[in-house]
mmCIF file of C-alpha atoms in Angstrom:
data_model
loop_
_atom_site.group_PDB
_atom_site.id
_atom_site.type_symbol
_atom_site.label_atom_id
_atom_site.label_comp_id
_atom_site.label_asym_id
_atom_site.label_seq_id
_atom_site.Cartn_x
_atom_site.Cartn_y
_atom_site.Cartn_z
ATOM 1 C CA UNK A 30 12.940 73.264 -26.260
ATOM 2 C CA UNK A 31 13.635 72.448 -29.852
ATOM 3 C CA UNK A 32 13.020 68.628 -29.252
ATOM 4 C CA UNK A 33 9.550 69.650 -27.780
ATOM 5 C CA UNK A 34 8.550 71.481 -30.453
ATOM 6 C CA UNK A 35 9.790 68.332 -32.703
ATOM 7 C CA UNK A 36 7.108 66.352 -30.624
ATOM 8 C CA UNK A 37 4.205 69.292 -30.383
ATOM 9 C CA UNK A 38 2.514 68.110 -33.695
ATOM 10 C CA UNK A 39 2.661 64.341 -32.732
ATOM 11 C CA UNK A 40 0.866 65.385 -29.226
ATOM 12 C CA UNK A 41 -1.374 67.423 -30.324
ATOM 13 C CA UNK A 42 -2.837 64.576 -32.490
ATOM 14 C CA UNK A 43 -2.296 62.282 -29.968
ATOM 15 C CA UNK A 44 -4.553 64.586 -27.771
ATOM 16 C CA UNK A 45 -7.044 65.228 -30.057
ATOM 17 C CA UNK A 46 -7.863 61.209 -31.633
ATOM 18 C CA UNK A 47 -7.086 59.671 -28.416
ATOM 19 C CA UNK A 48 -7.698 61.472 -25.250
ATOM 20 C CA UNK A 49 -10.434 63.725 -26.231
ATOM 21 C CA UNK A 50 -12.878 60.459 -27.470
ATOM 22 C CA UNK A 51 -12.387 59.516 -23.973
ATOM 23 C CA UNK A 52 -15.219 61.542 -23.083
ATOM 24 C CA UNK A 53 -17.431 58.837 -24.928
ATOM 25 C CA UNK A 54 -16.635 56.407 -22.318
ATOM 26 C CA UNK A 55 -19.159 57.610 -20.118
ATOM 27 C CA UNK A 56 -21.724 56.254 -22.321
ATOM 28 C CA UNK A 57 -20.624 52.661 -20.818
ATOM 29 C CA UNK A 58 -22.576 53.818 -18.128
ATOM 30 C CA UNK A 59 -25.470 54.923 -19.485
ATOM 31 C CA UNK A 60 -28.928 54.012 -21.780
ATOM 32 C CA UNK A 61 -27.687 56.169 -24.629
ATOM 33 C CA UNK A 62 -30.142 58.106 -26.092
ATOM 34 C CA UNK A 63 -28.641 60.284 -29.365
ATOM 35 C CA UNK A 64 -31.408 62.677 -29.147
ATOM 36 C CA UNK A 65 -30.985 63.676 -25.576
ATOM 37 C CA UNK A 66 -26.746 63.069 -25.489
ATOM 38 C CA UNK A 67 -24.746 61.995 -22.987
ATOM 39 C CA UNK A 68 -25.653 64.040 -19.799
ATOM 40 C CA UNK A 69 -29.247 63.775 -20.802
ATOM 41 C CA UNK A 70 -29.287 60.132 -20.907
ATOM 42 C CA UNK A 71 -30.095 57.881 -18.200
ATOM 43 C CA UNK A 72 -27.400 56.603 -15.565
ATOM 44 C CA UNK A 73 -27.586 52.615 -15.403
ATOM 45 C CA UNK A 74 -24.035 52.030 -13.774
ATOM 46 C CA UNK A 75 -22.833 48.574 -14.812
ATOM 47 C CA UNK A 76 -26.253 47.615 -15.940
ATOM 48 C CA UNK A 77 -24.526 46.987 -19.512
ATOM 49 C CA UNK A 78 -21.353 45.460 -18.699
ATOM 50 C CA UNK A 79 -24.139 42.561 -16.709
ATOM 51 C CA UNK A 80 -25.751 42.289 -20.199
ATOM 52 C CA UNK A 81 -23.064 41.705 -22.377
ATOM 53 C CA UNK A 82 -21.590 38.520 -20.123
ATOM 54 C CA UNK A 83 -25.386 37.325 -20.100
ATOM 55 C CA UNK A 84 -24.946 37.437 -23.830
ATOM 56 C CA UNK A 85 -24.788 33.600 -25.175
ATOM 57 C CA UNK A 86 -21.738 34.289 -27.869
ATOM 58 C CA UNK A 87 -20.029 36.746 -25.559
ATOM 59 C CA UNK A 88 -17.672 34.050 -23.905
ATOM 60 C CA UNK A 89 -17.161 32.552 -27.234
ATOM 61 C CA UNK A 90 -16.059 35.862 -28.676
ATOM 62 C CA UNK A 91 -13.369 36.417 -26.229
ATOM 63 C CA UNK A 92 -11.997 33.220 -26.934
ATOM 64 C CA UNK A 93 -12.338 33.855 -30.467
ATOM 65 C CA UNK A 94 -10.295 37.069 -30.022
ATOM 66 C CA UNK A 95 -7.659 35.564 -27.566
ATOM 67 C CA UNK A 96 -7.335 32.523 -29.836
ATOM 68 C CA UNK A 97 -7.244 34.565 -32.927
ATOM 69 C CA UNK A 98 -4.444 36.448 -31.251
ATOM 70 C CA UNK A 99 -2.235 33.946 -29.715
ATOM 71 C CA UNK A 100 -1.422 32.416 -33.177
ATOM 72 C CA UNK A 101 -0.870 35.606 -34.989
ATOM 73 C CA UNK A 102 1.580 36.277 -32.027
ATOM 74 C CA UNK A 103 3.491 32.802 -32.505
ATOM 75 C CA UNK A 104 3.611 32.674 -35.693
ATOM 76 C CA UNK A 105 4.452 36.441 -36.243
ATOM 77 C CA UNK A 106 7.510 35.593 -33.918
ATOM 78 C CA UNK A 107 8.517 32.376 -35.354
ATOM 79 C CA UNK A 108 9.085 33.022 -39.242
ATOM 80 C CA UNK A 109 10.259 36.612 -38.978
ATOM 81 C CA UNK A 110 13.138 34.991 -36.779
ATOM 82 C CA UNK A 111 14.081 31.577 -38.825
ATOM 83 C CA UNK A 112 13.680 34.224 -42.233
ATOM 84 C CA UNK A 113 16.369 36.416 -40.705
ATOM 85 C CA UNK A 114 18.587 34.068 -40.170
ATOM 86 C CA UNK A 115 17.948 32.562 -43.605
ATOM 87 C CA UNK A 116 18.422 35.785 -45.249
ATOM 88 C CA UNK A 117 21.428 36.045 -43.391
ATOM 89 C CA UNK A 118 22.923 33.113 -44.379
ATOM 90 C CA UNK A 119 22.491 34.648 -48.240
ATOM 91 C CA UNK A 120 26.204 35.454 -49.260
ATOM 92 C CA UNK A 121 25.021 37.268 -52.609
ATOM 93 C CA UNK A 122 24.221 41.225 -51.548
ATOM 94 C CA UNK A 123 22.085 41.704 -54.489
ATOM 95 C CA UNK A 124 20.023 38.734 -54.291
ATOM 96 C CA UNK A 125 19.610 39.407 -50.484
ATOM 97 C CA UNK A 126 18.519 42.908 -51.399
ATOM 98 C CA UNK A 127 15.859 41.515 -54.009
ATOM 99 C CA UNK A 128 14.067 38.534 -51.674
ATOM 100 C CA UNK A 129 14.186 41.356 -48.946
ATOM 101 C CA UNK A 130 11.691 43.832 -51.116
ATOM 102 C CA UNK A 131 9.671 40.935 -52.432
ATOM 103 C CA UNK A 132 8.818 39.829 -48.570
ATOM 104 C CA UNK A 133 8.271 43.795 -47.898
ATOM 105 C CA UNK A 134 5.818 44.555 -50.202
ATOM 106 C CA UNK A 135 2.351 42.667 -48.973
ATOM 107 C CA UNK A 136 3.523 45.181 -45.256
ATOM 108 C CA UNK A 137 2.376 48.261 -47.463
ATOM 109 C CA UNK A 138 -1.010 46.651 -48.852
ATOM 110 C CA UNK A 139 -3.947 47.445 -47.396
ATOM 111 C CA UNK A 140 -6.520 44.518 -46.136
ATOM 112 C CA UNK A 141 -8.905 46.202 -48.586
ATOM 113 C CA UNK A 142 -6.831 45.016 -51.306
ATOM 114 C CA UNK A 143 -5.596 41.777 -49.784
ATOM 115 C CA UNK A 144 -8.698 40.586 -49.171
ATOM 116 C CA UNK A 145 -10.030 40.245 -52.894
ATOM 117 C CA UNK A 146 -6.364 38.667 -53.410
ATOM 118 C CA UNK A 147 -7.273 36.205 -51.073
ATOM 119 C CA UNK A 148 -11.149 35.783 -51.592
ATOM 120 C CA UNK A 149 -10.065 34.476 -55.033
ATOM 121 C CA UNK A 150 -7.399 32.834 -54.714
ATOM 122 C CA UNK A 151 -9.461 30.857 -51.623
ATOM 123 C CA UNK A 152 -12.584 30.014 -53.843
ATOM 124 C CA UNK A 153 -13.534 26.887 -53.273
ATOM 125 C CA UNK A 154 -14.904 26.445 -57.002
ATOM 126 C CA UNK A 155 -12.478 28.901 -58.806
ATOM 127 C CA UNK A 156 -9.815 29.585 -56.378
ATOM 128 C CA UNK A 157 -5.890 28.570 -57.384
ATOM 129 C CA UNK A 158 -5.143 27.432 -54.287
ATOM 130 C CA UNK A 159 -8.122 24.789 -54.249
ATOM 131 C CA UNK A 160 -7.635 23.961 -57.672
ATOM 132 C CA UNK A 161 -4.515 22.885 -56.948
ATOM 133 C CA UNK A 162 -5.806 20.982 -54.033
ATOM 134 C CA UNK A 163 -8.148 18.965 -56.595
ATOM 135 C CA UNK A 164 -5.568 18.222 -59.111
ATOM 136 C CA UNK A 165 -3.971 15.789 -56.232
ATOM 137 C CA UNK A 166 -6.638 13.979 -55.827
ATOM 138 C CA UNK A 167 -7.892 16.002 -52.309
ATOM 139 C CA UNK A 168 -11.084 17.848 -51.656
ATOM 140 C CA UNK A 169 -11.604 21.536 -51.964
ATOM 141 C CA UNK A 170 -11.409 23.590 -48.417
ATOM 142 C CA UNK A 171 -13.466 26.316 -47.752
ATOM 143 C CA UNK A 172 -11.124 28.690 -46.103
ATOM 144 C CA UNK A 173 -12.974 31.366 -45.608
ATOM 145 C CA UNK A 174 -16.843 29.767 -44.798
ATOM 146 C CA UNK A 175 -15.241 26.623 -42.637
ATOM 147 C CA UNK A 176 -15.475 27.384 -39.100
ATOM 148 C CA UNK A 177 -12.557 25.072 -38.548
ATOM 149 C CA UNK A 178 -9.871 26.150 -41.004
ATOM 150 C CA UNK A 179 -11.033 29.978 -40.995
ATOM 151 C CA UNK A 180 -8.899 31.128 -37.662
ATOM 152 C CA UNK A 181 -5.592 29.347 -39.441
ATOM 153 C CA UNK A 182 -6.613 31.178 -42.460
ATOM 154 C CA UNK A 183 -6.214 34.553 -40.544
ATOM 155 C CA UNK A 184 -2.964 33.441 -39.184
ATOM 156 C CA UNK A 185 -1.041 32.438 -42.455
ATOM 157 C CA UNK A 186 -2.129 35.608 -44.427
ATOM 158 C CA UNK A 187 -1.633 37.478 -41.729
ATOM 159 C CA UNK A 188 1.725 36.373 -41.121
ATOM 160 C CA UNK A 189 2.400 36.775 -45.001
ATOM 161 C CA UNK A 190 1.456 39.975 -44.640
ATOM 162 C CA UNK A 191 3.991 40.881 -42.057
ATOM 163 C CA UNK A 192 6.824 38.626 -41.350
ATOM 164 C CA UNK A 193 8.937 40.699 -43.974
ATOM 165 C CA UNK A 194 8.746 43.950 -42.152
ATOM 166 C CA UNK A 195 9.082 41.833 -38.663
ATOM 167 C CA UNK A 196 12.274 40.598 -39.721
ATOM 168 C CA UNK A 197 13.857 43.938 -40.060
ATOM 169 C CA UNK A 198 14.392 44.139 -36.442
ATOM 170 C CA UNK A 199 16.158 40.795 -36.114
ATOM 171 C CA UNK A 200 18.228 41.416 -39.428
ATOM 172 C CA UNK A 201 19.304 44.570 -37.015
ATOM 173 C CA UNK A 202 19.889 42.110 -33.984
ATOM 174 C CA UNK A 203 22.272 40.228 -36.050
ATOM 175 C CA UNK A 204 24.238 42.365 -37.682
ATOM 176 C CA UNK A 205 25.322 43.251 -33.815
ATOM 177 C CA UNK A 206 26.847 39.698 -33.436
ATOM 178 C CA UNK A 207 30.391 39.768 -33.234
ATOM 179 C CA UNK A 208 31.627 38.150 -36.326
ATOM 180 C CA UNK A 209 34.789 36.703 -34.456
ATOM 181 C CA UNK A 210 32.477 34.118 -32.806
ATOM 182 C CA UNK A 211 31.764 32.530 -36.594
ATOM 183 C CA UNK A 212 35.257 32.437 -37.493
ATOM 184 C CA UNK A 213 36.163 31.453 -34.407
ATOM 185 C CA UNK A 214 33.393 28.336 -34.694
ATOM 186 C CA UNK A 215 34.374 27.427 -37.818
ATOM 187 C CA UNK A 216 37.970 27.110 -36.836
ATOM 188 C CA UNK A 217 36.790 24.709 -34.688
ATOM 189 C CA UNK A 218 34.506 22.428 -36.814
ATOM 190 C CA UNK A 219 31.464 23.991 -36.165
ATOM 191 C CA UNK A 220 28.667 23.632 -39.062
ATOM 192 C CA UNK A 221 26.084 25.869 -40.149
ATOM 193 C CA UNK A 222 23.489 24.098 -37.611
ATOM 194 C CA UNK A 223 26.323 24.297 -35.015
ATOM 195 C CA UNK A 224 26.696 28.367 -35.369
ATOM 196 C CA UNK A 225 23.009 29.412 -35.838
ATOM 197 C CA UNK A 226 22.342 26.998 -32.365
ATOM 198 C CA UNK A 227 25.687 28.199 -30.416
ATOM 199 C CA UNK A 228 26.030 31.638 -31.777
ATOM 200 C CA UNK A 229 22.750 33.196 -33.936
ATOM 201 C CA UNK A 230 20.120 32.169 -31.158
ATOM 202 C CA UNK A 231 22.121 33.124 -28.231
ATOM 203 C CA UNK A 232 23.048 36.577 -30.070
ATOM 204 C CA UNK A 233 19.111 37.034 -30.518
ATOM 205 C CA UNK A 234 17.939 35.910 -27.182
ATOM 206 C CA UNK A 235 17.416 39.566 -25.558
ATOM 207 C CA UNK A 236 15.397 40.941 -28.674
ATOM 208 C CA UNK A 237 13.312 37.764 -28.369
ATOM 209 C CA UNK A 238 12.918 37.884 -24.979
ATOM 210 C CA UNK A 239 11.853 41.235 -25.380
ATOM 211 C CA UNK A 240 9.567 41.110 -28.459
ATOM 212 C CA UNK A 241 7.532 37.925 -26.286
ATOM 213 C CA UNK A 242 7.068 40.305 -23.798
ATOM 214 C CA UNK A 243 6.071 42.564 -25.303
ATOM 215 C CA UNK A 244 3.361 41.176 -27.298
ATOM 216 C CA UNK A 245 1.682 39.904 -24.531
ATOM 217 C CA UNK A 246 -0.317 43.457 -24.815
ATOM 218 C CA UNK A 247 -1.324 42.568 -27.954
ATOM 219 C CA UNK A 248 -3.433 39.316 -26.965
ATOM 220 C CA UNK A 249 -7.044 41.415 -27.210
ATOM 221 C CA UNK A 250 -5.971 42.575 -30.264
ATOM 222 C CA UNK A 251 -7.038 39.738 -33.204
ATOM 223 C CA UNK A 252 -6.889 42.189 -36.275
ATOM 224 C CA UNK A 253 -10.230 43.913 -36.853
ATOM 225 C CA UNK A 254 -9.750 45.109 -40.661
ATOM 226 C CA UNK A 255 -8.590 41.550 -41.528
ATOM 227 C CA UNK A 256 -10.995 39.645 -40.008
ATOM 228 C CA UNK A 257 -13.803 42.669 -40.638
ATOM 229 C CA UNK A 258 -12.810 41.809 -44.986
ATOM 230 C CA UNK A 259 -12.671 38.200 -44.519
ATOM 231 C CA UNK A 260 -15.519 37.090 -42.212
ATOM 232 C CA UNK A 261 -18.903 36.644 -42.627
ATOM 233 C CA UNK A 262 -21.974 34.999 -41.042
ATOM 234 C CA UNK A 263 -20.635 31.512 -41.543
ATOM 235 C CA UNK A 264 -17.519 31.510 -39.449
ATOM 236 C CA UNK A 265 -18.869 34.120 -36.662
ATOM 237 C CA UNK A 266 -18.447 30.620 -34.500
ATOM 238 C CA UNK A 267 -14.836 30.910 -34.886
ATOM 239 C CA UNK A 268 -14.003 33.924 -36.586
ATOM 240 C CA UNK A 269 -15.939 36.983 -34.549
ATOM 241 C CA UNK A 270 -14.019 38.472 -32.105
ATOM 242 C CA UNK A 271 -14.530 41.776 -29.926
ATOM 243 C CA UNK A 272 -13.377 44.326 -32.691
ATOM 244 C CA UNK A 273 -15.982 42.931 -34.722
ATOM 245 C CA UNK A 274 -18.650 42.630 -32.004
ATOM 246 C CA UNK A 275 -18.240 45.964 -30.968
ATOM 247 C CA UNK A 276 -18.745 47.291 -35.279
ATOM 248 C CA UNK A 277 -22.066 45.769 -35.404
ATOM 249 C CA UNK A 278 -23.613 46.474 -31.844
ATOM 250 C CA UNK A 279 -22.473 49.852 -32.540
ATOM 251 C CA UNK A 280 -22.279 50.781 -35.845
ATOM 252 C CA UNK A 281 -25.147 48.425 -37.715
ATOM 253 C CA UNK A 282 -27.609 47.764 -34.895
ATOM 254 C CA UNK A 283 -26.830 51.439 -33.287
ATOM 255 C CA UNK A 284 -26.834 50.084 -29.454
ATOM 256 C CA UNK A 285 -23.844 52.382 -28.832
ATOM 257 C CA UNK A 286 -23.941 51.463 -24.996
ATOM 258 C CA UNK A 287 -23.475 48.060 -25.607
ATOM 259 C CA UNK A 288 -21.099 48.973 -27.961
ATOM 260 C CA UNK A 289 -19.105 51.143 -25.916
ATOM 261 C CA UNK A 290 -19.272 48.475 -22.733
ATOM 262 C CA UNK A 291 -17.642 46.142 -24.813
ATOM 263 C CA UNK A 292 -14.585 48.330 -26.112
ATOM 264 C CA UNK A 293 -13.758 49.959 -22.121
ATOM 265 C CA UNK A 294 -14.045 46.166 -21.073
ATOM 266 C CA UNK A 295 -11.214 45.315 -23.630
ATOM 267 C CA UNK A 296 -8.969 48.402 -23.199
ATOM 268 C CA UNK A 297 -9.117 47.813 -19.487
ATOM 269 C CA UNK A 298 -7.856 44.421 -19.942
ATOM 270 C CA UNK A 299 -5.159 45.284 -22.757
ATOM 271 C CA UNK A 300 -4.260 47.999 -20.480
ATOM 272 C CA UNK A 301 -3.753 45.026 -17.328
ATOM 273 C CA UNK A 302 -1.916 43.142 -20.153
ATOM 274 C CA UNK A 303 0.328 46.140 -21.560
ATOM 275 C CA UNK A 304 1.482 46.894 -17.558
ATOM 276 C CA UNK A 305 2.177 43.467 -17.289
ATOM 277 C CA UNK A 306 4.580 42.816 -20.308
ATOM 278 C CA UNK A 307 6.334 45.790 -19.599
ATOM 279 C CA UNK A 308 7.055 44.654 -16.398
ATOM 280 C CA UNK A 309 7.842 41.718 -17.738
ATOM 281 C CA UNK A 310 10.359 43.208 -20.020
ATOM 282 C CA UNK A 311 12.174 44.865 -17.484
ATOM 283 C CA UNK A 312 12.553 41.886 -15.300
ATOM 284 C CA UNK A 313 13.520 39.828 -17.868
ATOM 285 C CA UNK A 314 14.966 41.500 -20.827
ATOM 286 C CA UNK A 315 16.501 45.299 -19.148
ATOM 287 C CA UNK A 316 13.691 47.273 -20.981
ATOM 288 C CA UNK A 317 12.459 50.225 -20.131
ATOM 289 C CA UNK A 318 9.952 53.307 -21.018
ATOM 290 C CA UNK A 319 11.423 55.667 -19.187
#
């Protein structure tokens, strides 16, 4: 009883921001009229869900969003795992301690704030990073207005952002390595490449495994307050993705239908997705809910 209680708070918010909205769904369904609510309005079944995939951008959205997604997910598992093992090749405590907070600290920043950083320091008259660019003889890049560089954009600050909180988990995973297996490696002849390929990866195989998995719920999910601060009209070729598209039908050109179709067709499929990596991580990496 005392551990339920512990959880009663947590639930009851849970119950009320999440389960309770669900009602809202039902306007999915519907021609949603705010003046005459949702059992007043008028029943169109899946009249809107026809609409949106007659929409010309729709297709291009989804891609947008799945695209968007994929290389957050790569790249948010690739540095967070070759920075671990960096950091834990560090034999100086202290100065471990101090790159550790410095790669924490852009976690705790919102994308409110980020997002000036970045809108100046990505100027293409002003900007640091394409002054820089001019002062060795290349062009300026428009990061943020190029349709072509705008998507890697999103992935590199994103994964600034985060790959210092990420790489808690596998500092975790390898502080469970037996350290017998170095010394017993090094006895041998083994070099630093030898050990991290023989020993490190191995060691970190099942939170890998598991973390891949895992993620694969996350593919509909692109990162609406970072794209929402950086995007605008220019990039919506590349750059607009079903967060996004759901904010303006909804919210700016008040179709909430539409609006609504959109978000139940991308929880249904995240939901598909989240079933599936679970299973996933069960079959392949012993991981369970319950």
């Amino acid at each position: 009883m005392p551990l339920h209680l512990m959880i009663l708070p947590g639930f009851i918010l849970v119950f009320i921001y999440q389960y309770i909205p669900m009602y809202g769904v039902l306007m999915a369904f519907q021609n949603y009229i705010p003046a005459k609510g949702i059992w007043g309005s008028e029943w169109v079944g899946l009249d809107n869900f026809k609409y949106i995939f007659s929409l010309p951008d729709t297709i291009q959205v989804i891609w947008n969003t799945i695209f968007i997604a994929m290389l957050k997910i790569v790249a948010g598992l690739v540095v967070p795992i070759v920075t671990s093992i960096m950091l834990n090749e560090i034999g100086r405590a202290y100065f471990k301690r101090m790159l550790q907070t410095l790669i924490y600290i852009p976690h705790f920043l919102s994308w409110v704030i980020l997002g000036g950083i970045l809108i100046d320091l990505l100027s293409p008259s002003q900007g640091l990073v394409n002054q820089f660019l001019t002062g060795i003889g290349l062009q300026p890049i428009f990061f943020l207005g190029d349709n072509t560089w705008f998507p890697y954009t999103l992935m590199i600050s994103d994964t600034w952002k985060e790959f210092g909180f990420s790489t808690i988990v596998y500092l975790a995973a390898l502080a469970g390595i037996n350290p017998s297996l170095y010394e017993a490696a090094v006895i041998d002849g083994a070099g630093h490449w030898r050990r991290t390929w023989h020993i490190t990866l191995p060691g970190l195989r099942p939170i890998i495994v598991l973390l891949v998995t895992l993620s694969l719920g996350q593919v509909l999910n692109a990162g609406f307050e970072q794209v929402f601060v950086l995007y605008s009209p220019q990039v919506y070729d590349s750059g607009d993705i079903l967060d996004t598209l759901v904010y303006r039908m909804g919210l700016v050109d008040l179709n909430y239908s539409i609006a609504t179709a959109i978000g139940l067709f991308k929880s249904v499929v995240s939901l598909l997705l989240i079933g599936a990596s679970y299973w996933l991580a069960y079959r392949w990496a012993n991981y369970r809910i319950f």
